[in-house]
Amino acid sequence: MNAIAKHKENLLLDGFTIIDDIYSDEEVQQILAVIENADMSNETFRKSSDLFAIRQFLKEIPEAKELIYNKNLKKVGAELFGTDFFTVKSIYFDKPETSNWYVAYHQDLTISVDTKIDLAGFGPWTVKQNQFAVQPPLEILKNIFTIRIHLDDTNEENGALKVVPGSHAKNIYRPETIDWSVEKEISCNVKKGGIMIMKPLLLHSSGRTTNNKKRRVIHIEFSNQELPVELNWAERLN
């Protein structure tokens, strides 16, 4: 089995896969330099002692787009998913060295859209920093894939994602119903310059930082589905 076939199998069975060496050290530093030079005053930037996040990342920092979509990422995306997918969401997360922030197990159940409207199968709705988000029908969620670009070596000591393999295949899976006598937990350790690809319905969590090292990640979601004519993907980039 070749590498691409193995990654496809991992995504189908486990809901995630990890690929090293998508970005060189120099490319990682270029991406970080663009982020560090950005205007931090915008309301989509959230900064505290435990977290620095940029919502609508590729819209807020368009200079990063060419650096992120390098030939390696484009090649992997085309081989795994085809060429008709487009970007629908992007977030930058920086978990500082002293962060005590953690995220409990959850699925990513919402999409970012441009307006709020009553539509069958869409709901509940939320609004974060003037951004509408809604839980869409399951078929839309099942079609999405997420690429997490790691700008630091990441393991269980500095907030690597922990996941429940195969949980993406169980549709809506409430964390409080996890049967740990049946399920198992895996830490998704990723090297600097590597990526983790995952399905949004995969149960995942993130622990506190204990090793005094940063964990900076760019989270990008992709789909090839059009929404009903009344709605548009808020962050769509072809």
CSV table of C-alpha atoms in Angstrom, one decimal:
chain,number,residue,atom,x,y,z
A,1,MET,CA,0.0,0.0,0.0
A,2,ASN,CA,1.5,3.4,-1.0
A,3,ALA,CA,1.5,6.4,1.3
A,4,ILE,CA,-1.6,8.1,-0.2
A,5,ALA,CA,-3.6,4.9,-0.1
A,6,LYS,CA,-2.6,4.5,3.6
A,7,HIS,CA,-3.7,8.1,4.4
A,8,LYS,CA,-7.0,7.6,2.7
A,9,GLU,CA,-7.5,4.4,4.7
A,10,ASN,CA,-6.6,6.2,8.0
A,11,LEU,CA,-9.2,9.0,7.2
A,12,LEU,CA,-11.9,6.4,6.3
A,13,LEU,CA,-11.4,4.2,9.4
A,14,ASP,CA,-9.9,6.5,12.1
A,15,GLY,CA,-11.1,9.9,10.9
A,16,PHE,CA,-7.6,11.4,10.9
A,17,THR,CA,-4.1,11.0,9.5
A,18,ILE,CA,-0.7,12.7,10.0
A,19,ILE,CA,1.7,13.8,7.3
A,20,ASP,CA,5.2,15.1,8.1
A,21,ASP,CA,7.4,17.5,6.1
A,22,ILE,CA,4.8,19.6,4.3
A,23,TYR,CA,6.7,22.8,5.2
A,24,SER,CA,10.4,23.4,5.6
A,25,ASP,CA,11.7,25.3,8.7
A,26,GLU,CA,12.2,28.3,6.5
A,27,GLU,CA,8.6,28.2,5.3
A,28,VAL,CA,7.3,27.9,8.9
A,29,GLN,CA,9.4,31.0,9.9
A,30,GLN,CA,8.0,32.9,6.9
A,31,ILE,CA,4.4,32.1,8.0
A,32,LEU,CA,5.1,33.1,11.6
A,33,ALA,CA,6.7,36.4,10.4
A,34,VAL,CA,3.6,37.3,8.5
A,35,ILE,CA,1.4,36.6,11.5
A,36,GLU,CA,3.7,38.6,13.9
A,37,ASN,CA,3.6,41.6,11.6
A,38,ALA,CA,-0.2,41.7,11.4
A,39,ASP,CA,-2.4,44.4,12.9
A,40,MET,CA,-3.7,42.9,16.1
A,41,SER,CA,-6.4,45.5,16.8
A,42,ASN,CA,-9.1,43.8,14.7
A,43,GLU,CA,-12.0,42.3,16.6
A,44,THR,CA,-11.4,38.9,15.0
A,45,PHE,CA,-8.1,38.8,17.0
A,46,ARG,CA,-8.5,37.3,20.5
A,47,LYS,CA,-5.6,37.6,22.9
A,48,SER,CA,-5.2,36.6,26.5
A,49,SER,CA,-2.6,35.0,28.7
A,50,ASP,CA,-3.9,31.5,27.8
A,51,LEU,CA,-4.8,31.9,24.2
A,52,PHE,CA,-4.1,33.9,21.0
A,53,ALA,CA,-6.5,33.2,18.2
A,54,ILE,CA,-7.3,34.8,14.8
A,55,ARG,CA,-10.7,34.0,13.3
A,56,GLN,CA,-11.2,34.3,9.6
A,57,PHE,CA,-7.4,33.9,9.4
A,58,LEU,CA,-6.9,33.9,5.6
A,59,LYS,CA,-9.2,36.9,5.2
A,60,GLU,CA,-7.5,38.9,8.0
A,61,ILE,CA,-3.9,38.0,6.8
A,62,PRO,CA,-4.2,37.3,3.0
A,63,GLU,CA,-0.4,37.5,2.7
A,64,ALA,CA,-0.2,34.1,4.4
A,65,LYS,CA,-2.3,32.4,1.7
A,66,GLU,CA,0.5,31.9,-0.8
A,67,LEU,CA,2.9,30.6,1.9
A,68,ILE,CA,0.3,28.1,3.3
A,69,TYR,CA,-0.9,26.7,-0.1
A,70,ASN,CA,2.6,25.6,-1.1
A,71,LYS,CA,3.1,22.8,-3.7
A,72,ASN,CA,3.3,20.1,-1.0
A,73,LEU,CA,-0.1,21.0,0.5
A,74,LYS,CA,-1.7,21.3,-2.9
A,75,LYS,CA,-0.3,17.9,-4.0
A,76,VAL,CA,-1.6,16.2,-0.8
A,77,GLY,CA,-5.0,17.8,-1.1
A,78,ALA,CA,-5.4,16.8,-4.8
A,79,GLU,CA,-4.3,13.3,-4.2
A,80,LEU,CA,-6.5,12.7,-1.2
A,81,PHE,CA,-9.6,14.7,-2.1
A,82,GLY,CA,-9.5,15.9,-5.7
A,83,THR,CA,-9.3,19.4,-7.0
A,84,ASP,CA,-12.9,20.6,-6.5
A,85,PHE,CA,-12.6,21.5,-2.8
A,86,PHE,CA,-12.5,25.1,-1.6
A,87,THR,CA,-11.6,26.7,1.8
A,88,VAL,CA,-14.6,27.4,4.0
A,89,LYS,CA,-13.1,28.4,7.3
A,90,SER,CA,-9.7,29.3,8.8
A,91,ILE,CA,-8.4,30.0,12.3
A,92,TYR,CA,-5.0,30.5,13.9
A,93,PHE,CA,-4.4,29.2,17.4
A,94,ASP,CA,-1.5,30.0,19.6
A,95,LYS,CA,-1.3,28.2,22.9
A,96,PRO,CA,1.4,30.0,24.9
A,97,GLU,CA,4.1,28.3,26.9
A,98,THR,CA,2.3,28.9,30.2
A,99,SER,CA,-1.2,28.1,29.1
A,100,ASN,CA,-3.6,26.3,31.4
A,101,TRP,CA,-6.3,26.4,28.7
A,102,TYR,CA,-7.8,23.0,27.6
A,103,VAL,CA,-10.7,21.9,25.5
A,104,ALA,CA,-13.0,19.0,26.5
A,105,TYR,CA,-14.0,16.3,24.0
A,106,HIS,CA,-16.3,17.6,21.3
A,107,GLN,CA,-17.1,17.4,17.6
A,108,ASP,CA,-16.9,20.4,15.2
A,109,LEU,CA,-20.6,20.7,14.4
A,110,THR,CA,-20.9,24.2,12.9
A,111,ILE,CA,-20.1,26.0,9.7
A,112,SER,CA,-19.5,29.7,9.1
A,113,VAL,CA,-22.1,31.4,7.0
A,114,ASP,CA,-22.9,35.0,5.8
A,115,THR,CA,-26.4,35.4,7.3
A,116,LYS,CA,-29.0,33.9,9.7
A,117,ILE,CA,-32.1,32.5,8.1
A,118,ASP,CA,-34.7,29.9,8.9
A,119,LEU,CA,-33.9,26.8,6.8
A,120,ALA,CA,-35.0,23.2,7.4
A,121,GLY,CA,-32.1,21.1,8.7
A,122,PHE,CA,-30.0,24.1,9.8
A,123,GLY,CA,-29.7,24.9,13.5
A,124,PRO,CA,-29.0,25.8,16.2
A,125,TRP,CA,-27.3,29.1,15.4
A,126,THR,CA,-24.6,31.0,17.2
A,127,VAL,CA,-22.8,34.3,16.7
A,128,LYS,CA,-19.1,34.9,17.5
A,129,GLN,CA,-17.5,38.2,16.8
A,130,ASN,CA,-20.1,39.1,14.2
A,131,GLN,CA,-19.7,35.8,12.5
A,132,PHE,CA,-22.8,33.6,12.0
A,133,ALA,CA,-22.3,29.9,12.7
A,134,VAL,CA,-24.9,27.1,12.3
A,135,GLN,CA,-25.1,23.4,12.6
A,136,PRO,CA,-25.9,22.1,9.1
A,137,PRO,CA,-27.3,18.8,7.9
A,138,LEU,CA,-25.0,15.8,8.6
A,139,GLU,CA,-24.3,15.3,4.9
A,140,ILE,CA,-22.6,18.7,4.8
A,141,LEU,CA,-20.5,18.0,7.9
A,142,LYS,CA,-19.5,14.5,6.6
A,143,ASN,CA,-18.2,16.1,3.4
A,144,ILE,CA,-15.9,18.6,5.2
A,145,PHE,CA,-12.2,17.9,6.0
A,146,THR,CA,-9.9,19.9,8.2
A,147,ILE,CA,-6.1,20.4,7.8
A,148,ARG,CA,-4.2,21.5,10.9
A,149,ILE,CA,-0.8,23.0,10.0
A,150,HIS,CA,1.6,22.7,12.9
A,151,LEU,CA,4.2,25.5,13.3
A,152,ASP,CA,5.8,23.8,16.4
A,153,ASP,CA,6.6,20.3,17.5
A,154,THR,CA,3.4,19.2,19.2
A,155,ASN,CA,2.8,16.4,21.6
A,156,GLU,CA,0.7,15.5,24.7
A,157,GLU,CA,2.8,17.9,26.8
A,158,ASN,CA,1.9,21.1,24.8
A,159,GLY,CA,-1.6,20.6,23.7
A,160,ALA,CA,-1.6,18.0,20.9
A,161,LEU,CA,-5.1,16.9,20.0
A,162,LYS,CA,-6.4,13.8,21.7
A,163,VAL,CA,-8.9,11.9,19.6
A,164,VAL,CA,-11.2,8.9,19.7
A,165,PRO,CA,-10.4,7.0,16.5
A,166,GLY,CA,-13.4,6.0,14.5
A,167,SER,CA,-15.8,8.3,16.3
A,168,HIS,CA,-16.4,10.3,13.1
A,169,ALA,CA,-18.4,7.4,11.8
A,170,LYS,CA,-21.0,7.5,14.6
A,171,ASN,CA,-22.7,10.7,13.5
A,172,ILE,CA,-23.5,13.0,16.4
A,173,TYR,CA,-21.7,11.5,19.3
A,174,ARG,CA,-22.2,13.3,22.6
A,175,PRO,CA,-19.0,13.4,24.8
A,176,GLU,CA,-21.0,12.5,27.9
A,177,THR,CA,-21.9,9.2,26.3
A,178,ILE,CA,-18.4,8.0,25.5
A,179,ASP,CA,-17.9,4.4,26.8
A,180,TRP,CA,-14.2,4.3,27.7
A,181,SER,CA,-14.4,0.6,28.2
A,182,VAL,CA,-14.9,0.3,24.4
A,183,GLU,CA,-13.3,3.5,23.0
A,184,LYS,CA,-9.6,4.5,23.1
A,185,GLU,CA,-7.8,7.8,23.2
A,186,ILE,CA,-4.8,8.6,21.0
A,187,SER,CA,-2.6,11.7,21.2
A,188,CYS,CA,-2.0,13.1,17.7
A,189,ASN,CA,1.7,14.2,18.0
A,190,VAL,CA,2.8,16.2,14.9
A,191,LYS,CA,6.2,17.5,14.0
A,192,LYS,CA,6.9,21.2,13.2
A,193,GLY,CA,6.0,21.6,9.5
A,194,GLY,CA,3.7,18.6,9.5
A,195,ILE,CA,-0.1,18.5,9.1
A,196,MET,CA,-2.9,16.6,10.7
A,197,ILE,CA,-5.9,16.0,8.5
A,198,MET,CA,-9.2,15.1,10.3
A,199,LYS,CA,-12.9,14.8,9.8
A,200,PRO,CA,-14.9,17.4,11.9
A,201,LEU,CA,-17.1,14.7,13.4
A,202,LEU,CA,-14.1,13.1,15.0
A,203,LEU,CA,-14.3,13.5,18.8
A,204,HIS,CA,-11.2,15.5,19.8
A,205,SER,CA,-9.9,17.4,22.9
A,206,SER,CA,-6.8,19.4,23.8
A,207,GLY,CA,-4.9,19.3,27.1
A,208,ARG,CA,-3.1,21.9,29.1
A,209,THR,CA,0.5,22.9,28.4
A,210,THR,CA,3.0,21.3,30.8
A,211,ASN,CA,6.4,21.5,29.0
A,212,ASN,CA,6.7,25.3,28.7
A,213,LYS,CA,6.6,25.1,24.9
A,214,LYS,CA,4.4,26.9,22.4
A,215,ARG,CA,1.8,25.2,20.2
A,216,ARG,CA,0.9,27.2,17.2
A,217,VAL,CA,-1.6,25.7,14.7
A,218,ILE,CA,-3.4,27.0,11.6
A,219,HIS,CA,-6.8,25.2,11.2
A,220,ILE,CA,-8.3,25.2,7.7
A,221,GLU,CA,-11.6,23.6,6.7
A,222,PHE,CA,-12.5,22.5,3.2
A,223,SER,CA,-15.7,21.5,1.4
A,224,ASN,CA,-16.9,20.9,-2.2
A,225,GLN,CA,-20.6,21.3,-1.5
A,226,GLU,CA,-22.7,24.3,-2.3
A,227,LEU,CA,-25.1,25.6,0.4
A,228,PRO,CA,-28.8,26.3,-0.3
A,229,VAL,CA,-29.2,29.5,-2.4
A,230,GLU,CA,-30.2,31.5,0.7
A,231,LEU,CA,-26.8,30.9,2.4
A,232,ASN,CA,-23.2,31.4,1.5
A,233,TRP,CA,-20.0,30.1,3.1
A,234,ALA,CA,-18.7,33.2,5.0
A,235,GLU,CA,-15.0,32.5,4.4
A,236,ARG,CA,-15.1,30.8,1.0
A,237,LEU,CA,-11.8,31.0,-0.9
A,238,ASN,CA,-11.4,29.0,-4.2
